[in-house]
Coordinates of C-alpha atoms and ligand atoms in Angstrom, one line a residue:
M1 CA 108.1 97.8 95.8
K2 CA 108.1 100.8 98.1
I3 CA 108.1 104.5 97.1
A4 CA 108.8 107.3 99.6
V5 CA 106.8 110.3 98.6
L6 CA 108.3 113.6 99.8
P7 CA 106.0 116.5 98.5
G8 CA 107.9 119.4 100.1
D9 CA 106.9 123.0 99.7
G10 CA 105.2 125.5 97.4
I11 CA 103.6 123.7 94.5
G12 CA 105.4 120.4 95.6
P13 CA 102.3 118.9 97.3
E14 CA 99.9 119.7 94.3
I15 CA 102.2 118.3 91.6
T16 CA 103.2 115.3 93.6
E17 CA 99.6 114.5 94.3
Q18 CA 99.0 114.1 90.6
A19 CA 102.0 111.8 90.1
V20 CA 100.8 109.7 93.0
R21 CA 97.3 109.5 91.4
V22 CA 98.9 108.3 88.2
L23 CA 100.9 105.6 90.1
R24 CA 97.8 104.5 92.0
A25 CA 96.0 104.1 88.7
L26 CA 98.7 101.8 87.6
S27 CA 98.7 99.9 90.9
R28 CA 94.9 99.3 90.5
E29 CA 95.9 97.5 87.3
G30 CA 98.4 95.2 89.1
L31 CA 101.6 97.2 89.5
R32 CA 102.7 96.2 93.0
I33 CA 103.7 99.4 94.7
E34 CA 103.3 100.9 98.1
M35 CA 103.7 104.6 98.9
E36 CA 104.5 106.4 102.1
T37 CA 104.5 110.1 102.5
A38 CA 106.8 112.1 104.7
P39 CA 107.7 115.8 105.2
V40 CA 110.8 117.4 103.8
G41 CA 112.2 120.9 103.3
G42 CA 110.2 123.8 104.8
A43 CA 107.2 121.6 105.6
A44 CA 109.6 119.5 107.8
V45 CA 111.1 122.6 109.3
D46 CA 107.6 123.7 110.3
A47 CA 106.8 120.3 111.8
T48 CA 110.1 119.4 113.4
G49 CA 112.7 122.2 113.0
D50 CA 114.8 120.1 110.6
P51 CA 114.5 120.0 106.8
L52 CA 115.3 116.3 106.8
P53 CA 114.1 114.8 110.1
E54 CA 115.2 111.3 111.1
S55 CA 111.7 110.0 110.6
T56 CA 111.7 111.1 106.9
L57 CA 115.1 109.6 106.4
K58 CA 113.8 106.3 107.8
V59 CA 110.9 106.3 105.3
A60 CA 113.3 106.9 102.5
Q61 CA 115.7 104.2 103.7
A62 CA 112.9 101.7 103.8
A63 CA 111.9 102.5 100.2
D64 CA 113.3 101.5 96.8
A65 CA 113.0 105.1 95.5
I66 CA 112.0 108.6 96.4
L67 CA 109.4 110.7 94.6
F68 CA 110.3 114.2 95.5
G69 CA 108.3 117.4 94.9
S70 CA 110.1 120.7 95.5
V71 CA 111.5 122.6 98.5
G72 CA 112.0 126.2 99.5
G73 CA 110.1 129.4 99.9
P74 CA 110.5 133.1 101.0
K75 CA 109.4 132.2 104.5
Y76 CA 112.6 130.2 105.1
D77 CA 115.1 132.4 103.3
S78 CA 116.4 134.0 106.5
L79 CA 116.9 130.8 108.5
P80 CA 120.4 129.7 109.3
R81 CA 121.8 127.6 106.4
A82 CA 121.4 124.2 108.2
Q83 CA 117.7 124.8 108.5
R84 CA 117.0 125.9 105.0
P85 CA 114.7 123.7 103.0
E86 CA 117.3 123.1 100.3
Q87 CA 119.4 121.3 102.8
G88 CA 116.8 118.6 103.0
L89 CA 117.4 117.9 99.3
L90 CA 121.2 118.3 99.4
R91 CA 121.5 115.9 102.4
L92 CA 119.3 113.3 100.7
R93 CA 121.6 113.5 97.6
K94 CA 124.7 113.1 99.8
H95 CA 123.2 110.5 102.2
F96 CA 122.2 108.1 99.4
D97 CA 125.2 109.0 97.2
L98 CA 123.0 110.0 94.3
Y99 CA 125.8 111.0 92.1
A100 CA 124.3 110.6 88.7
N101 CA 121.6 113.2 87.9
L102 CA 119.9 112.5 84.6
R103 CA 118.1 115.6 83.2
P104 CA 116.6 114.7 79.8
A105 CA 115.3 117.7 77.7
I106 CA 112.9 116.5 75.1
V107 CA 110.9 118.8 72.8
Y108 CA 107.5 117.3 72.3
P109 CA 106.3 118.2 68.7
E110 CA 103.2 119.9 70.1
L111 CA 105.3 122.2 72.3
A112 CA 108.0 123.2 69.9
H113 CA 106.2 126.6 69.4
A114 CA 106.2 127.2 73.2
S115 CA 110.0 127.7 73.3
T116 CA 111.2 131.2 73.2
L117 CA 113.6 130.0 70.5
K118 CA 112.7 129.5 66.8
T119 CA 110.8 126.3 66.3
E120 CA 113.3 124.9 63.7
V121 CA 116.1 125.3 66.3
V122 CA 114.4 123.2 68.9
A123 CA 111.9 120.9 67.0
G124 CA 112.9 117.3 67.5
L125 CA 115.5 118.0 70.3
D126 CA 116.3 115.0 72.5
L127 CA 119.2 115.8 74.8
L128 CA 120.4 114.3 78.0
I129 CA 122.2 116.4 80.6
L130 CA 124.1 114.2 83.0
R131 CA 125.0 116.3 86.0
E132 CA 127.4 115.0 88.7
L133 CA 125.4 115.6 91.9
T134 CA 127.4 114.9 95.0
G135 CA 130.8 116.7 94.5
D136 CA 132.1 120.0 93.3
I137 CA 131.8 123.4 94.9
Y138 CA 128.4 122.3 96.3
F139 CA 130.0 120.1 98.9
G140 CA 133.7 121.0 98.9
Q141 CA 135.3 121.9 102.2
P142 CA 136.4 124.3 103.6
R143 CA 133.7 126.9 103.0
G144 CA 132.4 129.9 104.9
V145 CA 133.0 133.5 105.6
R146 CA 136.2 134.4 107.4
T147 CA 138.2 137.5 108.4
T148 CA 141.5 137.8 106.6
E149 CA 144.7 139.0 108.3
S150 CA 144.1 142.5 107.1
G151 CA 140.7 142.5 108.9
E152 CA 138.6 142.2 105.7
R153 CA 135.8 139.7 105.5
E154 CA 135.8 137.2 102.6
G155 CA 133.5 134.5 101.5
F156 CA 134.9 131.2 100.1
D157 CA 133.9 127.8 98.8
T158 CA 136.0 125.0 97.5
M159 CA 135.7 123.4 94.1
R160 CA 137.0 119.8 94.2
Y161 CA 136.6 116.5 92.4
T162 CA 138.2 113.2 93.3
E163 CA 139.3 110.9 90.5
R164 CA 136.8 108.2 91.6
E165 CA 133.9 110.8 91.4
I166 CA 134.9 111.8 87.9
R167 CA 135.4 108.2 86.7
R168 CA 132.0 106.9 87.8
I169 CA 130.1 109.8 86.2
A170 CA 132.2 109.4 83.0
H171 CA 131.3 105.7 82.9
T172 CA 127.6 106.6 83.4
A173 CA 127.8 109.1 80.5
F174 CA 129.4 106.7 78.0
R175 CA 127.0 103.9 79.0
A176 CA 124.1 106.3 78.5
A177 CA 125.4 107.4 75.1
R178 CA 125.5 103.7 74.0
K179 CA 121.7 103.6 74.5
R180 CA 121.4 106.9 72.5
S181 CA 123.4 108.4 69.6
L182 CA 126.9 107.5 70.8
R183 CA 128.0 111.1 71.4
V184 CA 129.2 112.6 74.7
C185 CA 130.2 116.3 75.2
S186 CA 132.0 116.9 78.5
V187 CA 131.7 120.5 79.7
D188 CA 134.3 122.1 81.8
K189 CA 136.3 125.3 82.3
A190 CA 139.7 123.7 81.8
N191 CA 141.2 126.9 80.5
V192 CA 141.0 128.4 84.0
L193 CA 140.1 125.9 86.7
E194 CA 142.6 123.2 87.8
T195 CA 139.7 121.0 89.1
T196 CA 138.1 120.9 85.7
Q197 CA 141.4 120.4 83.7
F198 CA 141.7 117.3 85.9
W199 CA 138.0 116.5 85.1
R200 CA 138.9 116.7 81.4
D201 CA 142.0 114.4 81.8
V202 CA 140.1 111.7 83.7
V203 CA 137.1 111.8 81.3
T204 CA 139.6 111.3 78.4
E205 CA 141.2 108.3 80.2
V206 CA 137.8 106.6 80.8
H207 CA 136.9 107.2 77.2
R208 CA 139.6 104.7 76.1
E209 CA 137.2 102.0 77.3
Y210 CA 134.4 103.3 75.0
E211 CA 136.0 103.8 71.6
D212 CA 132.6 103.4 69.9
V213 CA 131.4 106.6 71.5
A214 CA 132.5 110.0 70.2
L215 CA 133.8 112.3 72.9
S216 CA 134.2 116.1 72.6
H217 CA 135.0 118.7 75.2
M218 CA 133.6 122.2 75.5
Y219 CA 134.2 125.1 77.8
V220 CA 131.1 125.9 79.9
D221 CA 130.7 129.5 78.5
N222 CA 130.7 128.2 75.0
A223 CA 128.4 125.4 75.9
A224 CA 125.9 127.9 77.3
M225 CA 126.0 129.7 74.0
Q226 CA 125.9 126.6 71.8
L227 CA 122.9 125.3 73.7
I228 CA 120.7 128.2 72.4
R229 CA 122.5 128.6 69.1
N230 CA 122.2 124.9 67.9
P231 CA 121.1 122.6 70.7
K232 CA 120.6 119.6 68.4
Q233 CA 124.4 119.3 68.1
F234 CA 124.3 117.6 71.5
D235 CA 123.3 114.1 72.6
V236 CA 124.7 113.5 76.1
I237 CA 126.3 116.4 78.0
V238 CA 128.2 115.4 81.0
T239 CA 129.4 118.0 83.5
G240 CA 130.0 118.8 87.1
N241 CA 127.5 119.8 89.8
M242 CA 127.4 123.6 89.4
F243 CA 127.7 123.8 85.6
G244 CA 125.1 121.1 85.4
D245 CA 122.7 123.1 87.6
I246 CA 123.0 126.1 85.4
L247 CA 123.0 124.4 82.0
S248 CA 120.0 122.3 82.9
D249 CA 117.8 125.3 83.7
E250 CA 118.9 126.8 80.4
A251 CA 118.1 123.6 78.5
S252 CA 114.6 123.5 80.1
M253 CA 113.7 126.6 78.2
L254 CA 114.5 124.9 74.9
T255 CA 111.5 122.6 75.7
G256 CA 109.1 125.5 76.2
S257 CA 108.6 125.2 79.9
I258 CA 110.6 124.3 83.0
G259 CA 107.4 122.6 84.0
M260 CA 108.1 119.8 81.6
L261 CA 111.4 118.5 82.7
P262 CA 111.8 115.4 85.0
S263 CA 115.0 114.2 86.5
A264 CA 116.5 111.1 88.1
S265 CA 119.3 111.1 90.7
L266 CA 120.8 107.6 91.0
N267 CA 123.5 105.9 93.1
E268 CA 125.5 102.9 92.2
S269 CA 122.8 100.5 93.2
S270 CA 119.9 102.1 91.3
Y271 CA 118.4 103.6 94.3
G272 CA 117.0 106.9 93.1
L273 CA 115.4 110.2 93.9
Y274 CA 113.0 111.5 91.2
E275 CA 112.0 115.1 91.0
P276 CA 110.9 117.8 88.5
I277 CA 113.9 120.1 87.8
H278 CA 111.8 123.2 88.6
G279 CA 111.5 124.7 92.1
S280 CA 108.7 125.3 94.5
A281 CA 107.2 128.3 92.7
P282 CA 105.7 129.9 95.8
D283 CA 104.0 132.6 93.7
I284 CA 101.6 130.1 92.1
A285 CA 101.4 127.6 95.0
G286 CA 98.0 126.4 96.1
K287 CA 96.2 127.8 93.0
D288 CA 95.9 124.5 91.1
I289 CA 97.6 126.0 88.1
A290 CA 101.1 124.5 88.2
N291 CA 102.1 122.0 85.5
P292 CA 102.3 118.5 87.0
L293 CA 103.8 116.9 83.9
A294 CA 107.5 117.1 85.0
T295 CA 106.6 115.3 88.2
I296 CA 104.4 112.7 86.4
L297 CA 107.4 112.1 84.0
S298 CA 109.7 111.8 87.0
A299 CA 107.4 109.0 88.3
A300 CA 107.9 107.3 84.9
M301 CA 111.7 107.6 85.3
L302 CA 111.3 106.1 88.8
L303 CA 109.5 103.1 87.4
R304 CA 112.2 102.7 84.7
Y305 CA 115.4 103.2 86.6
S306 CA 114.7 102.1 90.2
L307 CA 111.8 99.6 89.9
D308 CA 112.7 98.1 86.5
Q309 CA 109.2 98.6 85.2
E310 CA 109.9 99.7 81.7
E311 CA 106.5 99.0 80.4
A312 CA 104.7 101.0 83.0
A313 CA 107.2 103.9 82.5
T314 CA 106.6 103.9 78.8
R315 CA 102.8 103.9 79.3
I316 CA 103.1 107.1 81.4
E317 CA 105.3 108.8 78.8
Q318 CA 102.9 107.9 76.0
A319 CA 100.0 109.1 78.1
V320 CA 101.7 112.5 78.5
R321 CA 102.4 112.6 74.7
K322 CA 98.7 111.8 74.2
V323 CA 97.3 114.6 76.4
L324 CA 99.6 117.1 74.7
A325 CA 98.4 115.9 71.3
Q326 CA 94.8 116.1 72.6
G327 CA 95.4 119.8 73.3
F328 CA 95.6 119.9 77.1
R329 CA 97.8 122.7 78.3
T330 CA 98.6 124.2 81.7
A331 CA 99.2 127.9 81.9
D332 CA 102.9 127.7 81.4
I333 CA 102.5 126.0 78.0
A334 CA 99.2 127.7 77.1
E335 CA 98.4 128.2 73.4
A336 CA 95.6 130.1 71.6
G337 CA 92.9 127.7 70.6
K338 CA 93.9 125.0 73.1
R339 CA 92.3 124.2 76.4
T340 CA 94.1 125.6 79.4
V341 CA 93.6 123.3 82.4
G342 CA 94.7 123.3 86.0
T343 CA 97.0 120.9 87.9
T344 CA 94.3 118.5 88.9
E345 CA 92.6 118.4 85.5
M346 CA 96.0 117.7 83.8
G347 CA 96.6 114.8 86.2
E348 CA 93.1 113.5 85.4
A349 CA 93.7 113.8 81.6
V350 CA 96.9 111.7 82.0
I351 CA 95.1 109.0 83.9
A352 CA 92.3 109.0 81.3
A353 CA 95.0 108.7 78.6
L354 CA 96.6 105.7 80.4
Ligands
IPM1 C1 118.3 121.8 91.3 C2 118.1 122.9 92.3 C3 118.9 122.6 93.6 C4 120.4 122.6 93.2 C5 118.7 123.5 94.8 C6 117.2 123.6 95.2 C7 119.5 123.2 96.0 O1 118.4 124.2 91.8 O2 118.0 120.7 91.7 O3 118.8 122.1 90.2 O4 121.0 123.7 93.1 O5 120.9 121.5 92.9
MG2 MG1 118.9 124.1 89.7

């Protein structure tokens, strides 16, 4: 089984290195995996002028899954859009049709205090945000900046969803709920936006095939509020690309740190890209202080969803639980009386716990 490792920018290389070490530890015990590293994002712009060079795409195509770090940095912010690091990621999502983005938000008992919310509001939370990842205003055409007839400039983007796109993510949501607590909340803005009224109608149609699953609908503004008021009311939240982007950052804070949240982006044939949901954090890059757990947990998801190695995936997740229980903390989840460790040491602690 082959894994393409794309570390990217900022803290990407440091956190990916720890996940790779964890995978290597498993491979020494017989897990048959090969890894190949390739540049993406700003690193690829520096090397080739393109955030997703053909050579990197080839490495990804030859693999069964991608382990991705993070992309972006102030150095690249003024480049033309096509050369921005984020395009490397967006093009990978589109190229491999990675429409289903799973963003679980789990509150580990040891970290319940680390949330800015009251412990009783978040303790025990286990939520799955399922974000559609290849449609919506992120990819809709036309888009751009134009001059109107009156000579005024205006910026515009297009929000759109096809029936097929909504159907397949709805199926994914209901199937995911069947493995969890049988509840799906579909988030939209049907009171204002045509696209999302259509989303609501199609999700409701697909639901007829899943009568054992309870479906509710919620407007996105209310959902943003309910997520911090009473997050435990949710099991699976399914939503479009942009609302999912925003709500998943919000949900990460329920868990104490954005440095804890892994994600999987899957297509219809279980090919996947796995990445922490956080960004490249240029301000702390190269300092060996970033939390590698989101990336290590992403590697676990990779083993589960793309390589069908449930046992190895569970071992990594249990090792992460163990190091938290043992009191290892990176700076983002630091706690009085507990040992604050750096990126490398946290990676080593996970390997020891394996
Ligand atoms: C995410 C990120 C990306 C997105 C950026 C880096 C393009 O915020 O994965 O949530 O907006 O999808
Ligand atoms: Mg985001």
